[in-house]
Amino acid sequence: MRFACRIPINDLEVPVDERMFKLLNLIHRMGSITVAARDAGIPYRSALAYIRNVEDILGENIVETRRGGRGGGGGSRLTDTGLMIIKEYLKLKRALERQRTVNELEGVVKEVSADGLRVVVGGFTIDAARA
């Protein structure tokens, strides 16, 4: 199964999966959307679409960009909200890792469909899709 989750940010739910977490983390470390997308194995356009989607959901930027001139100097950095997404995703990941050892997860099943299921665990919504 492939997992995606919704991270609660400012009373809204932001979709995040491992690839998008990696993208945001690499933007934070590398200072470049282009380099981060390449290193995460995500097409640049898909990376931009994800960033725009999250920014539309939240109504604020998660990445700030500076255009470079002829000599370069451009770059990108995560806003405080972008950093909060990373922090909250890591909290969820740690909670799931702790639960993995007992092979039990306390939560509420919100929905079961042919595509998978949706579970709420500790305030996070997790979508488990069938591969």
PDB file of C-alpha atoms in Angstrom:
ATOM      1  CA  MET A   1       0.000   0.000   0.000  1.00  0.00           C
ATOM      2  CA  ARG A   2       1.056   3.562  -0.670  1.00  0.00           C
ATOM      3  CA  PHE A   3       0.405   6.086   2.082  1.00  0.00           C
ATOM      4  CA  ALA A   4      -0.514   9.731   1.842  1.00  0.00           C
ATOM      5  CA  CYS A   5      -1.691  11.891   4.693  1.00  0.00           C
ATOM      6  CA  ARG A   6      -3.302  15.198   5.383  1.00  0.00           C
ATOM      7  CA  ILE A   7      -1.370  17.392   7.786  1.00  0.00           C
ATOM      8  CA  PRO A   8      -3.435  19.845   9.858  1.00  0.00           C
ATOM      9  CA  ILE A   9      -2.074  23.364   9.285  1.00  0.00           C
ATOM     10  CA  ASN A  10      -4.030  26.428  10.439  1.00  0.00           C
ATOM     11  CA  ASP A  11      -7.270  24.393  10.723  1.00  0.00           C
ATOM     12  CA  LEU A  12      -6.893  23.143   7.126  1.00  0.00           C
ATOM     13  CA  GLU A  13      -5.678  19.790   5.797  1.00  0.00           C
ATOM     14  CA  VAL A  14      -2.596  19.758   3.568  1.00  0.00           C
ATOM     15  CA  PRO A  15      -1.961  16.613   1.467  1.00  0.00           C
ATOM     16  CA  VAL A  16       1.551  15.192   1.889  1.00  0.00           C
ATOM     17  CA  ASP A  17       3.154  11.925   0.859  1.00  0.00           C
ATOM     18  CA  GLU A  18       6.755  10.767   1.134  1.00  0.00           C
ATOM     19  CA  ARG A  19       7.766  12.255  -2.243  1.00  0.00           C
ATOM     20  CA  MET A  20       6.303  15.657  -1.471  1.00  0.00           C
ATOM     21  CA  PHE A  21       7.866  15.631   1.991  1.00  0.00           C
ATOM     22  CA  LYS A  22      11.198  14.875   0.338  1.00  0.00           C
ATOM     23  CA  LEU A  23      10.645  17.743  -2.124  1.00  0.00           C
ATOM     24  CA  LEU A  24       9.960  20.277   0.641  1.00  0.00           C
ATOM     25  CA  ASN A  25      12.870  19.007   2.715  1.00  0.00           C
ATOM     26  CA  LEU A  26      15.224  19.305  -0.271  1.00  0.00           C
ATOM     27  CA  ILE A  27      13.996  22.829  -1.071  1.00  0.00           C
ATOM     28  CA  HIS A  28      14.791  23.723   2.541  1.00  0.00           C
ATOM     29  CA  ARG A  29      18.271  22.174   2.356  1.00  0.00           C
ATOM     30  CA  MET A  30      19.242  23.074  -1.226  1.00  0.00           C
ATOM     31  CA  GLY A  31      17.546  26.455  -1.680  1.00  0.00           C
ATOM     32  CA  SER A  32      16.308  25.562  -5.165  1.00  0.00           C
ATOM     33  CA  ILE A  33      13.044  24.108  -6.461  1.00  0.00           C
ATOM     34  CA  THR A  34      14.800  22.881  -9.615  1.00  0.00           C
ATOM     35  CA  VAL A  35      17.527  21.008  -7.732  1.00  0.00           C
ATOM     36  CA  ALA A  36      15.054  19.688  -5.136  1.00  0.00           C
ATOM     37  CA  ALA A  37      12.673  18.367  -7.807  1.00  0.00           C
ATOM     38  CA  ARG A  38      15.527  16.676  -9.661  1.00  0.00           C
ATOM     39  CA  ASP A  39      16.935  15.065  -6.497  1.00  0.00           C
ATOM     40  CA  ALA A  40      13.448  13.945  -5.390  1.00  0.00           C
ATOM     41  CA  GLY A  41      12.798  12.384  -8.807  1.00  0.00           C
ATOM     42  CA  ILE A  42       9.799  14.644  -9.420  1.00  0.00           C
ATOM     43  CA  PRO A  43       9.284  16.543 -12.685  1.00  0.00           C
ATOM     44  CA  TYR A  44       9.752  20.292 -12.147  1.00  0.00           C
ATOM     45  CA  ARG A  45       6.210  21.046 -13.342  1.00  0.00           C
ATOM     46  CA  SER A  46       4.768  18.495 -10.906  1.00  0.00           C
ATOM     47  CA  ALA A  47       6.768  20.053  -8.077  1.00  0.00           C
ATOM     48  CA  LEU A  48       5.415  23.504  -8.942  1.00  0.00           C
ATOM     49  CA  ALA A  49       1.869  22.142  -9.236  1.00  0.00           C
ATOM     50  CA  TYR A  50       2.122  20.552  -5.778  1.00  0.00           C
ATOM     51  CA  ILE A  51       3.458  23.778  -4.251  1.00  0.00           C
ATOM     52  CA  ARG A  52       0.703  25.838  -5.907  1.00  0.00           C
ATOM     53  CA  ASN A  53      -1.970  23.355  -4.798  1.00  0.00           C
ATOM     54  CA  VAL A  54      -0.883  23.549  -1.154  1.00  0.00           C
ATOM     55  CA  GLU A  55      -0.592  27.344  -1.342  1.00  0.00           C
ATOM     56  CA  ASP A  56      -4.121  27.515  -2.780  1.00  0.00           C
ATOM     57  CA  ILE A  57      -5.443  25.323   0.049  1.00  0.00           C
ATOM     58  CA  LEU A  58      -3.736  27.430   2.721  1.00  0.00           C
ATOM     59  CA  GLY A  59      -4.155  30.814   1.062  1.00  0.00           C
ATOM     60  CA  GLU A  60      -0.496  31.618   1.704  1.00  0.00           C
ATOM     61  CA  ASN A  61       2.951  30.830   0.335  1.00  0.00           C
ATOM     62  CA  ILE A  62       4.904  27.828   1.539  1.00  0.00           C
ATOM     63  CA  VAL A  63       7.895  28.643  -0.701  1.00  0.00           C
ATOM     64  CA  GLU A  64       9.410  32.067  -1.370  1.00  0.00           C
ATOM     65  CA  THR A  65      11.426  32.482  -4.552  1.00  0.00           C
ATOM     66  CA  ARG A  66      13.926  35.084  -5.716  1.00  0.00           C
ATOM     67  CA  ARG A  67      14.692  35.504  -9.378  1.00  0.00           C
ATOM     68  CA  GLY A  68      18.316  35.551 -10.308  1.00  0.00           C
ATOM     69  CA  GLY A  69      19.815  37.879 -12.832  1.00  0.00           C
ATOM     70  CA  ARG A  70      22.501  37.259 -15.382  1.00  0.00           C
ATOM     71  CA  GLY A  71      24.956  36.305 -12.643  1.00  0.00           C
ATOM     72  CA  GLY A  72      22.538  34.024 -10.823  1.00  0.00           C
ATOM     73  CA  GLY A  73      21.635  34.843  -7.256  1.00  0.00           C
ATOM     74  CA  GLY A  74      18.104  33.442  -7.366  1.00  0.00           C
ATOM     75  CA  GLY A  75      16.827  30.799  -5.047  1.00  0.00           C
ATOM     76  CA  SER A  76      13.973  29.443  -3.000  1.00  0.00           C
ATOM     77  CA  ARG A  77      13.284  29.005   0.666  1.00  0.00           C
ATOM     78  CA  LEU A  78      10.453  27.584   2.715  1.00  0.00           C
ATOM     79  CA  THR A  79       8.282  29.994   4.652  1.00  0.00           C
ATOM     80  CA  ASP A  80       7.445  29.310   8.294  1.00  0.00           C
ATOM     81  CA  THR A  81       4.316  27.515   7.065  1.00  0.00           C
ATOM     82  CA  GLY A  82       6.384  25.351   4.705  1.00  0.00           C
ATOM     83  CA  LEU A  83       8.672  24.455   7.603  1.00  0.00           C
ATOM     84  CA  MET A  84       5.602  23.648   9.713  1.00  0.00           C
ATOM     85  CA  ILE A  85       4.479  21.104   7.086  1.00  0.00           C
ATOM     86  CA  ILE A  86       7.853  19.336   7.387  1.00  0.00           C
ATOM     87  CA  LYS A  87       7.688  19.411  11.193  1.00  0.00           C
ATOM     88  CA  GLU A  88       4.133  18.034  11.343  1.00  0.00           C
ATOM     89  CA  TYR A  89       4.886  15.305   8.785  1.00  0.00           C
ATOM     90  CA  LEU A  90       7.896  14.210  10.845  1.00  0.00           C
ATOM     91  CA  LYS A  91       5.720  14.079  13.984  1.00  0.00           C
ATOM     92  CA  LEU A  92       3.263  11.797  12.193  1.00  0.00           C
ATOM     93  CA  LYS A  93       6.049   9.635  10.802  1.00  0.00           C
ATOM     94  CA  ARG A  94       7.561   9.191  14.283  1.00  0.00           C
ATOM     95  CA  ALA A  95       4.143   8.298  15.738  1.00  0.00           C
ATOM     96  CA  LEU A  96       3.596   5.697  13.014  1.00  0.00           C
ATOM     97  CA  GLU A  97       7.090   4.304  13.542  1.00  0.00           C
ATOM     98  CA  ARG A  98       6.391   3.831  17.269  1.00  0.00           C
ATOM     99  CA  GLN A  99       3.142   2.033  16.424  1.00  0.00           C
ATOM    100  CA  ARG A 100       4.806  -0.205  13.857  1.00  0.00           C
ATOM    101  CA  THR A 101       6.550  -2.208  16.551  1.00  0.00           C
ATOM    102  CA  VAL A 102       3.245  -3.220  18.148  1.00  0.00           C
ATOM    103  CA  ASN A 103       1.544  -3.804  14.793  1.00  0.00           C
ATOM    104  CA  GLU A 104      -1.532  -1.950  16.020  1.00  0.00           C
ATOM    105  CA  LEU A 105      -2.684   1.544  15.248  1.00  0.00           C
ATOM    106  CA  GLU A 106      -5.296   3.317  17.323  1.00  0.00           C
ATOM    107  CA  GLY A 107      -7.474   5.468  15.127  1.00  0.00           C
ATOM    108  CA  VAL A 108     -10.871   5.963  13.591  1.00  0.00           C
ATOM    109  CA  VAL A 109     -11.672   4.564  10.149  1.00  0.00           C
ATOM    110  CA  LYS A 110     -13.445   7.379   8.299  1.00  0.00           C
ATOM    111  CA  GLU A 111     -14.041   5.676   4.978  1.00  0.00           C
ATOM    112  CA  VAL A 112     -13.442   2.370   3.197  1.00  0.00           C
ATOM    113  CA  SER A 113     -13.677   2.154  -0.589  1.00  0.00           C
ATOM    114  CA  ALA A 114     -12.460  -0.017  -3.443  1.00  0.00           C
ATOM    115  CA  ASP A 115      -9.444   2.318  -3.717  1.00  0.00           C
ATOM    116  CA  GLY A 116      -8.346   1.964  -0.090  1.00  0.00           C
ATOM    117  CA  LEU A 117      -9.226   3.437   3.255  1.00  0.00           C
ATOM    118  CA  ARG A 118      -9.012   6.705   5.199  1.00  0.00           C
ATOM    119  CA  VAL A 119      -8.025   6.641   8.876  1.00  0.00           C
ATOM    120  CA  VAL A 120      -7.682   9.443  11.436  1.00  0.00           C
ATOM    121  CA  VAL A 121      -4.781   8.944  13.856  1.00  0.00           C
ATOM    122  CA  GLY A 122      -3.861  11.583  16.412  1.00  0.00           C
ATOM    123  CA  GLY A 123      -5.347  14.429  14.393  1.00  0.00           C
ATOM    124  CA  PHE A 124      -3.739  13.325  11.120  1.00  0.00           C
ATOM    125  CA  THR A 125      -5.735  11.856   8.237  1.00  0.00           C
ATOM    126  CA  ILE A 126      -4.005   8.976   6.467  1.00  0.00           C
ATOM    127  CA  ASP A 127      -5.105   7.698   3.068  1.00  0.00           C
ATOM    128  CA  ALA A 128      -4.007   4.142   2.341  1.00  0.00           C
ATOM    129  CA  ALA A 129      -4.421   3.412  -1.362  1.00  0.00           C
ATOM    130  CA  ARG A 130      -4.267  -0.050  -2.838  1.00  0.00           C
ATOM    131  CA  ALA A 131      -1.213  -0.468  -5.046  1.00  0.00           C
TER     132      ALA A 131
END
